Amino acid sequence: MRSGIFFCTLMNIRYLILALTTRCNLCCRYCYNGPEKTPADMPESVLYQACRLAADSGRPFHLQLTGGEPTLMPALIEKAARSARESGLCRTIGIQTNGSCLSPEMLKIFKTYDMQVGVSLDGGPDVHQAQRGKAAETLRGLQMLESAGIPFRVTTVVTRHNTAFLDRLALTLAGFSCARGIGLDLLVAKGRAAATAAADFPDSRSLADGSKAMAATLAAVNACRPRPIRLREKDLLMRAEKKPAFCHACRGESLAVHPDGRLFPCGQTLADDSFAAGTVWHPEPGALQRLGMSRPEQADCERCEIRDRCPGDCPGRLHYNRGARQTLVCDLYRALWKTSTENPPERRKT
């Protein structure tokens, strides 16, 4: 049996991701997890051992709950949150959901454990319905969060089908006082998306135009709100301090746990055997260092106008999106940088 001291020496987990289930009530065309032949839910033994691994690092960590669709497993959500809190080192807990299965009981769990709620939303109702399905159910979930006073952020997968309508996403969220932010995730050529990635990636021009339109609309929306809706990518560009790495996975400080107990460096690499890092019972800490790249290989960074501010990109996304697809993030950041001077600053009402 490996001791806690052994784990503390070799594992430095700051970001623990638990995929509570591989089951999902949606069938998104671009899902990087891909279809599961035999859906699996995380046994409690795996859940508890994963939390133990993170705590054995001896450093504060964030717990992120995901799937599949984690809200299909409300009991596991509560058990994971309780276990992490009882470790004494879990500082924050987040959950990423499609929002279509929320219930009063689930909202109570969110409040009890002060969870940071992320909802996957790809645009207005028509766009979301086309890309994911169950748009009405997801919007109903947002309304439930709003009524309960639970802050939430949305994550949008950017494809060629929704780039021209990103501004409508800002308008969709305008009436939600609990909406706190939007994050733009470029498509990942993995899993189900790998078969359609060539057709579904946006081109550089449409991505730049769509992101600028969204930023401009968001600025107008925020001018009428007491609390602005933040755009994650713009905030990354405008931050005052520099980070040595894009995310915890770049530093080997992230641990993603599959329901069967296998370990991977991050959620993007989950179930990819080439990134396997052992199991919760027999971890291989060195394998967590395999992701480190946060700059596109094809980018001409030295000549870029935002080279001193560019935050880089998700290393998992860069790994799977080879070639010209890697530099789409460059188009996104450059477009948002231009809007920082073209649009008036966000302001709050007094």
Tab-separated table of C-alpha atoms in Angstrom:
chain	number	residue	atom	x	y	z
A	1	MET	CA	0.000	0.000	0.000
A	2	ARG	CA	1.427	3.376	-0.977
A	3	SER	CA	1.600	5.896	1.811
A	4	GLY	CA	0.272	9.439	1.856
A	5	ILE	CA	3.896	10.632	2.016
A	6	PHE	CA	4.642	8.841	-1.255
A	7	PHE	CA	1.706	10.498	-2.983
A	8	CYS	CA	2.627	13.889	-1.556
A	9	THR	CA	6.094	13.534	-3.109
A	10	LEU	CA	4.957	12.560	-6.583
A	11	MET	CA	1.457	14.016	-6.984
A	12	ASN	CA	0.641	17.684	-6.803
A	13	ILE	CA	-3.061	17.861	-7.578
A	14	ARG	CA	-4.642	21.298	-7.662
A	15	TYR	CA	-7.546	20.443	-9.988
A	16	LEU	CA	-9.467	17.191	-9.543
A	17	ILE	CA	-11.978	16.209	-12.235
A	18	LEU	CA	-14.467	13.429	-11.515
A	19	ALA	CA	-16.422	12.061	-14.477
A	20	LEU	CA	-19.287	10.695	-12.399
A	21	THR	CA	-20.895	8.882	-15.322
A	22	THR	CA	-20.451	8.281	-19.018
A	23	ARG	CA	-24.222	8.367	-19.502
A	24	CYS	CA	-25.793	11.431	-21.080
A	25	ASN	CA	-29.327	12.364	-22.092
A	26	LEU	CA	-28.054	14.288	-25.138
A	27	CYS	CA	-26.205	13.162	-28.241
A	28	CYS	CA	-24.133	16.192	-29.266
A	29	ARG	CA	-22.677	15.741	-32.739
A	30	TYR	CA	-19.264	17.028	-31.659
A	31	CYS	CA	-18.900	15.347	-28.229
A	32	TYR	CA	-15.193	14.668	-27.646
A	33	ASN	CA	-16.010	11.866	-25.217
A	34	GLY	CA	-17.566	9.831	-28.010
A	35	PRO	CA	-20.182	7.108	-27.670
A	36	GLU	CA	-19.821	4.589	-24.848
A	37	LYS	CA	-20.533	0.950	-25.667
A	38	THR	CA	-21.344	0.200	-22.035
A	39	PRO	CA	-22.364	3.270	-20.008
A	40	ALA	CA	-20.685	3.369	-16.615
A	41	ASP	CA	-21.287	5.192	-13.333
A	42	MET	CA	-18.502	5.892	-10.845
A	43	PRO	CA	-18.504	3.500	-7.864
A	44	GLU	CA	-18.245	5.143	-4.469
A	45	SER	CA	-14.932	3.369	-3.875
A	46	VAL	CA	-13.404	5.143	-6.892
A	47	LEU	CA	-14.898	8.471	-5.844
A	48	TYR	CA	-13.514	8.294	-2.304
A	49	GLN	CA	-10.086	7.100	-3.402
A	50	ALA	CA	-9.838	9.927	-5.966
A	51	CYS	CA	-10.607	12.529	-3.303
A	52	ARG	CA	-8.037	10.859	-1.072
A	53	LEU	CA	-5.373	11.165	-3.793
A	54	ALA	CA	-6.029	14.879	-4.170
A	55	ALA	CA	-5.953	15.430	-0.405
A	56	ASP	CA	-2.732	13.409	-0.067
A	57	SER	CA	-0.998	16.075	-2.163
A	58	GLY	CA	-1.312	18.278	0.898
A	59	ARG	CA	-2.333	21.345	-1.087
A	60	PRO	CA	-5.696	23.087	-1.606
A	61	PHE	CA	-7.540	21.822	-4.663
A	62	HIS	CA	-10.614	22.492	-6.783
A	63	LEU	CA	-13.115	19.690	-7.438
A	64	GLN	CA	-14.811	19.695	-10.843
A	65	LEU	CA	-17.767	17.348	-11.434
A	66	THR	CA	-18.547	16.318	-14.980
A	67	GLY	CA	-19.691	13.387	-17.123
A	68	GLY	CA	-21.448	12.416	-19.357
A	69	GLU	CA	-24.181	14.381	-17.668
A	70	PRO	CA	-23.409	14.496	-13.926
A	71	THR	CA	-26.907	15.582	-12.856
A	72	LEU	CA	-28.130	12.116	-13.829
A	73	MET	CA	-26.337	11.033	-10.641
A	74	PRO	CA	-27.542	13.408	-7.886
A	75	ALA	CA	-26.556	11.064	-5.057
A	76	LEU	CA	-22.994	10.811	-6.378
A	77	ILE	CA	-22.780	14.589	-6.707
A	78	GLU	CA	-23.573	15.016	-3.038
A	79	LYS	CA	-21.234	12.218	-1.948
A	80	ALA	CA	-18.368	13.675	-4.012
A	81	ALA	CA	-18.930	17.168	-2.629
A	82	ARG	CA	-19.143	15.910	0.959
A	83	SER	CA	-16.039	13.748	0.621
A	84	ALA	CA	-14.011	16.595	-0.877
A	85	ARG	CA	-15.122	19.074	1.785
A	86	GLU	CA	-14.334	16.616	4.584
A	87	SER	CA	-10.758	16.385	3.311
A	88	GLY	CA	-10.233	19.928	4.587
A	89	LEU	CA	-8.293	20.892	1.452
A	90	CYS	CA	-11.038	21.293	-1.136
A	91	ARG	CA	-11.485	25.059	-1.482
A	92	THR	CA	-13.992	25.218	-4.352
A	93	ILE	CA	-16.371	22.855	-6.151
A	94	GLY	CA	-17.701	23.236	-9.677
A	95	ILE	CA	-20.096	21.286	-11.853
A	96	GLN	CA	-20.564	21.345	-15.623
A	97	THR	CA	-24.048	20.372	-16.771
A	98	ASN	CA	-26.238	20.637	-19.850
A	99	GLY	CA	-28.893	22.057	-17.532
A	100	SER	CA	-31.734	19.924	-18.852
A	101	CYS	CA	-32.142	17.674	-15.790
A	102	LEU	CA	-32.153	20.194	-12.952
A	103	SER	CA	-34.584	19.757	-10.088
A	104	PRO	CA	-35.315	21.534	-6.785
A	105	GLU	CA	-33.350	18.805	-5.003
A	106	MET	CA	-30.365	19.396	-7.280
A	107	LEU	CA	-30.479	23.147	-6.695
A	108	LYS	CA	-30.455	22.498	-2.947
A	109	ILE	CA	-27.247	20.482	-3.347
A	110	PHE	CA	-25.681	23.318	-5.353
A	111	LYS	CA	-26.479	25.762	-2.565
A	112	THR	CA	-25.479	23.483	0.295
A	113	TYR	CA	-21.991	22.967	-1.115
A	114	ASP	CA	-21.650	26.433	-2.676
A	115	MET	CA	-21.033	24.963	-6.130
A	116	GLN	CA	-19.858	26.976	-9.101
A	117	VAL	CA	-22.370	26.066	-11.809
A	118	GLY	CA	-21.420	25.891	-15.472
A	119	VAL	CA	-24.085	25.252	-18.106
A	120	SER	CA	-23.359	24.173	-21.679
A	121	LEU	CA	-25.240	26.531	-24.007
A	122	ASP	CA	-24.312	26.927	-27.670
A	123	GLY	CA	-26.440	29.948	-28.572
A	124	GLY	CA	-30.041	31.028	-28.770
A	125	PRO	CA	-32.784	28.365	-28.604
A	126	ASP	CA	-32.713	27.500	-32.325
A	127	VAL	CA	-28.923	27.214	-32.488
A	128	HIS	CA	-28.710	25.211	-29.268
A	129	GLN	CA	-31.437	22.859	-30.476
A	130	ALA	CA	-29.544	22.226	-33.723
A	131	GLN	CA	-26.198	21.545	-32.019
A	132	ARG	CA	-27.235	19.754	-28.839
A	133	GLY	CA	-30.994	19.298	-28.615
A	134	LYS	CA	-33.328	19.797	-25.617
A	135	ALA	CA	-33.062	23.586	-25.876
A	136	ALA	CA	-36.364	24.126	-24.060
A	137	GLU	CA	-35.232	21.932	-21.162
A	138	THR	CA	-31.873	23.714	-20.901
A	139	LEU	CA	-33.496	27.168	-20.887
A	140	ARG	CA	-35.904	25.937	-18.243
A	141	GLY	CA	-32.866	24.894	-16.212
A	142	LEU	CA	-31.414	28.389	-16.517
A	143	GLN	CA	-34.714	29.834	-15.332
A	144	MET	CA	-34.624	27.510	-12.315
A	145	LEU	CA	-31.125	28.704	-11.437
A	146	GLU	CA	-32.291	32.298	-11.830
A	147	SER	CA	-35.329	31.788	-9.598
A	148	ALA	CA	-33.161	30.135	-6.940
A	149	GLY	CA	-30.620	32.967	-7.066
A	150	ILE	CA	-27.770	30.631	-8.076
A	151	PRO	CA	-25.042	32.315	-10.173
A	152	PHE	CA	-23.996	30.445	-13.302
A	153	ARG	CA	-21.663	30.681	-16.265
A	154	VAL	CA	-22.172	29.201	-19.701
A	155	THR	CA	-19.715	27.383	-21.913
A	156	THR	CA	-20.220	27.473	-25.676
A	157	VAL	CA	-18.666	25.015	-28.112
A	158	VAL	CA	-17.752	27.084	-31.167
A	159	THR	CA	-18.369	25.433	-34.537
A	160	ARG	CA	-19.026	26.639	-38.059
A	161	HIS	CA	-22.742	26.323	-37.322
A	162	ASN	CA	-22.911	28.894	-34.529
A	163	THR	CA	-20.107	31.408	-35.143
A	164	ALA	CA	-22.432	33.750	-37.025
A	165	PHE	CA	-24.906	33.695	-34.128
A	166	LEU	CA	-22.639	34.169	-31.105
A	167	ASP	CA	-24.057	37.653	-30.558
A	168	ARG	CA	-27.479	36.076	-30.000
A	169	LEU	CA	-26.028	34.126	-27.102
A	170	ALA	CA	-25.270	37.411	-25.354
A	171	LEU	CA	-28.849	38.543	-25.990
A	172	THR	CA	-30.222	35.231	-24.697
A	173	LEU	CA	-28.410	35.750	-21.385
A	174	ALA	CA	-29.205	39.445	-21.093
A	175	GLY	CA	-32.346	38.866	-19.017
A	176	PHE	CA	-30.683	36.525	-16.505
A	177	SER	CA	-29.382	38.506	-13.541
A	178	CYS	CA	-27.554	35.396	-12.291
A	179	ALA	CA	-25.555	34.980	-15.519
A	180	ARG	CA	-21.934	35.696	-14.662
A	181	GLY	CA	-19.885	34.734	-17.680
A	182	ILE	CA	-19.392	33.069	-21.049
A	183	GLY	CA	-16.529	30.825	-22.100
A	184	LEU	CA	-15.827	29.958	-25.736
A	185	ASP	CA	-14.497	26.444	-26.324
A	186	LEU	CA	-13.328	25.718	-29.838
A	187	LEU	CA	-14.332	22.334	-31.227
A	188	VAL	CA	-12.039	19.413	-30.326
A	189	ALA	CA	-11.270	16.823	-33.004
A	190	LYS	CA	-11.726	13.831	-30.715
A	191	GLY	CA	-14.444	11.283	-30.074
A	192	ARG	CA	-17.661	11.859	-31.979
A	193	ALA	CA	-16.299	15.136	-33.362
A	194	ALA	CA	-13.376	13.426	-35.075
A	195	ALA	CA	-15.626	12.079	-37.825
A	196	THR	CA	-17.132	15.483	-38.632
A	197	ALA	CA	-14.387	17.862	-37.551
A	198	ALA	CA	-13.382	18.825	-41.087
A	199	ALA	CA	-16.896	20.062	-41.788
A	200	ASP	CA	-17.655	21.576	-38.390
A	201	PHE	CA	-14.620	23.746	-37.650
A	202	PRO	CA	-15.251	27.445	-38.294
A	203	ASP	CA	-13.027	29.261	-40.769
A	204	SER	CA	-10.781	32.080	-39.579
A	205	ARG	CA	-12.856	34.912	-41.011
A	206	SER	CA	-16.199	33.760	-39.642
A	207	LEU	CA	-14.674	33.094	-36.220
A	208	ALA	CA	-13.157	36.571	-36.073
A	209	ASP	CA	-16.347	38.259	-37.262
A	210	GLY	CA	-18.568	36.226	-34.943
A	211	SER	CA	-16.452	36.806	-31.847
A	212	LYS	CA	-16.211	40.563	-32.511
A	213	ALA	CA	-19.987	40.781	-32.963
A	214	MET	CA	-20.477	38.890	-29.728
A	215	ALA	CA	-18.093	41.144	-27.787
A	216	ALA	CA	-19.805	44.263	-29.123
A	217	THR	CA	-23.260	42.933	-28.222
A	218	LEU	CA	-22.061	41.878	-24.798
A	219	ALA	CA	-20.672	45.362	-24.167
A	220	ALA	CA	-24.069	46.854	-25.019
A	221	VAL	CA	-25.847	44.338	-22.778
A	222	ASN	CA	-23.480	44.999	-19.883
A	223	ALA	CA	-24.045	48.744	-20.118
A	224	CYS	CA	-27.594	48.049	-18.910
A	225	ARG	CA	-26.723	45.565	-16.153
A	226	PRO	CA	-25.686	46.211	-12.546
A	227	ARG	CA	-23.320	43.231	-12.822
A	228	PRO	CA	-21.634	42.458	-16.166
A	229	ILE	CA	-21.506	39.123	-17.947
A	230	ARG	CA	-17.793	38.448	-18.319
A	231	LEU	CA	-16.273	36.964	-21.453
A	232	ARG	CA	-13.604	34.542	-20.258
A	233	GLU	CA	-11.326	34.848	-23.280
A	234	LYS	CA	-11.356	38.637	-23.167
A	235	ASP	CA	-10.592	38.623	-19.454
A	236	LEU	CA	-7.624	36.323	-20.086
A	237	LEU	CA	-6.266	38.801	-22.609
A	238	MET	CA	-6.773	41.818	-20.393
A	239	ARG	CA	-5.416	40.413	-17.140
A	240	ALA	CA	-2.666	42.441	-15.547
A	241	GLU	CA	-0.469	39.556	-14.415
A	242	LYS	CA	1.135	36.857	-16.513
A	243	LYS	CA	0.583	33.154	-15.836
A	244	PRO	CA	3.381	30.625	-16.428
A	245	ALA	CA	0.928	28.124	-17.912
A	246	PHE	CA	-2.550	28.149	-19.443
A	247	CYS	CA	-4.013	25.663	-16.966
A	248	HIS	CA	-3.167	23.164	-14.245
A	249	ALA	CA	-2.801	20.367	-16.811
A	250	CYS	CA	0.179	22.191	-18.354
A	251	ARG	CA	1.973	21.838	-15.027
A	252	GLY	CA	0.860	18.281	-14.316
A	253	GLU	CA	-1.383	19.506	-11.493
A	254	SER	CA	-4.671	18.280	-12.968
A	255	LEU	CA	-6.138	14.817	-12.502
A	256	ALA	CA	-9.168	13.503	-14.401
A	257	VAL	CA	-10.798	10.310	-13.147
A	258	HIS	CA	-12.844	8.002	-15.368
A	259	PRO	CA	-15.767	6.148	-13.735
A	260	ASP	CA	-13.768	2.918	-13.914
A	261	GLY	CA	-10.922	4.477	-11.898
A	262	ARG	CA	-8.460	5.181	-14.717
A	263	LEU	CA	-6.498	8.437	-14.484
A	264	PHE	CA	-5.739	11.033	-17.158
A	265	PRO	CA	-4.135	14.500	-17.182
A	266	CYS	CA	-7.349	16.422	-17.951
A	267	GLY	CA	-10.939	16.144	-19.133
A	268	GLN	CA	-9.966	16.508	-22.790
A	269	THR	CA	-7.743	13.425	-22.620
A	270	LEU	CA	-10.211	11.298	-20.646
A	271	ALA	CA	-10.349	7.703	-21.956
A	272	ASP	CA	-7.445	8.271	-24.383
A	273	ASP	CA	-5.104	5.378	-23.618
A	274	SER	CA	-2.093	7.308	-24.922
A	275	PHE	CA	-2.489	9.621	-21.909
A	276	ALA	CA	-3.310	6.936	-19.323
A	277	ALA	CA	-1.781	7.635	-15.915
A	278	GLY	CA	-2.618	4.486	-14.008
A	279	THR	CA	-5.613	4.104	-11.711
A	280	VAL	CA	-6.774	5.617	-8.441
A	281	TRP	CA	-5.251	2.604	-6.687
A	282	HIS	CA	-2.007	2.539	-8.683
A	283	PRO	CA	-1.362	6.043	-10.067
A	284	GLU	CA	1.501	6.877	-12.412
A	285	PRO	CA	2.238	10.524	-11.524
A	286	GLY	CA	4.867	10.987	-14.228
A	287	ALA	CA	2.274	10.435	-16.940
A	288	LEU	CA	0.407	13.549	-15.806
A	289	GLN	CA	3.275	15.623	-17.215
A	290	ARG	CA	2.572	14.655	-20.836
A	291	LEU	CA	0.578	17.809	-21.551
A	292	GLY	CA	2.605	20.987	-21.540
A	293	MET	CA	2.063	22.719	-24.867
A	294	SER	CA	-0.071	25.854	-24.643
A	295	ARG	CA	1.050	27.657	-27.821
A	296	PRO	CA	-0.029	26.544	-31.323
A	297	GLU	CA	2.861	24.920	-33.174
A	298	GLN	CA	1.941	26.707	-36.407
A	299	ALA	CA	1.592	30.204	-34.939
A	300	ASP	CA	3.995	33.027	-35.792
A	301	CYS	CA	4.000	34.302	-32.219
A	302	GLU	CA	7.001	36.637	-32.591
A	303	ARG	CA	5.183	38.803	-35.125
A	304	CYS	CA	1.812	38.774	-33.366
A	305	GLU	CA	0.549	42.077	-31.961
A	306	ILE	CA	-0.715	40.385	-28.792
A	307	ARG	CA	2.293	38.146	-28.139
A	308	ASP	CA	2.876	39.719	-24.722
A	309	ARG	CA	-0.740	39.200	-23.649
A	310	CYS	CA	-1.749	35.963	-25.357
A	311	PRO	CA	-2.834	33.396	-22.750
A	312	GLY	CA	-2.297	30.443	-25.068
A	313	ASP	CA	-4.821	27.624	-25.363
A	314	CYS	CA	-5.954	24.397	-23.761
A	315	PRO	CA	-3.092	21.879	-24.232
A	316	GLY	CA	-5.513	19.018	-24.828
A	317	ARG	CA	-7.307	20.952	-27.538
A	318	LEU	CA	-3.985	21.824	-29.189
A	319	HIS	CA	-2.960	18.172	-29.114
A	320	TYR	CA	-6.072	16.979	-30.957
A	321	ASN	CA	-6.483	19.998	-33.262
A	322	ARG	CA	-3.371	19.674	-35.371
A	323	GLY	CA	-2.334	21.938	-38.245
A	324	ALA	CA	-4.325	25.044	-39.133
A	325	ARG	CA	-6.997	24.204	-36.582
A	326	GLN	CA	-4.552	25.077	-33.809
A	327	THR	CA	-4.308	28.692	-34.921
A	328	LEU	CA	-8.046	29.335	-34.812
A	329	VAL	CA	-7.525	30.395	-31.214
A	330	CYS	CA	-5.146	33.067	-32.541
A	331	ASP	CA	-7.932	34.478	-34.714
A	332	LEU	CA	-10.253	34.485	-31.726
A	333	TYR	CA	-7.843	36.334	-29.437
A	334	ARG	CA	-6.811	38.886	-32.068
A	335	ALA	CA	-10.439	39.692	-32.839
A	336	LEU	CA	-11.271	40.165	-29.165
A	337	TRP	CA	-8.185	42.317	-28.678
A	338	LYS	CA	-9.418	44.689	-31.375
A	339	THR	CA	-12.804	45.002	-29.694
A	340	SER	CA	-11.116	46.096	-26.458
A	341	THR	CA	-10.366	49.466	-28.071
A	342	GLU	CA	-13.302	49.679	-30.467
A	343	ASN	CA	-16.026	49.132	-27.836
A	344	PRO	CA	-16.733	51.338	-24.812
A	345	PRO	CA	-15.624	49.896	-21.441
A	346	GLU	CA	-18.110	47.864	-19.474
A	347	ARG	CA	-19.686	49.897	-16.701
A	348	ARG	CA	-22.055	49.265	-13.850
A	349	LYS	CA	-25.104	51.242	-12.950
A	350	THR	CA	-24.868	53.150	-9.706
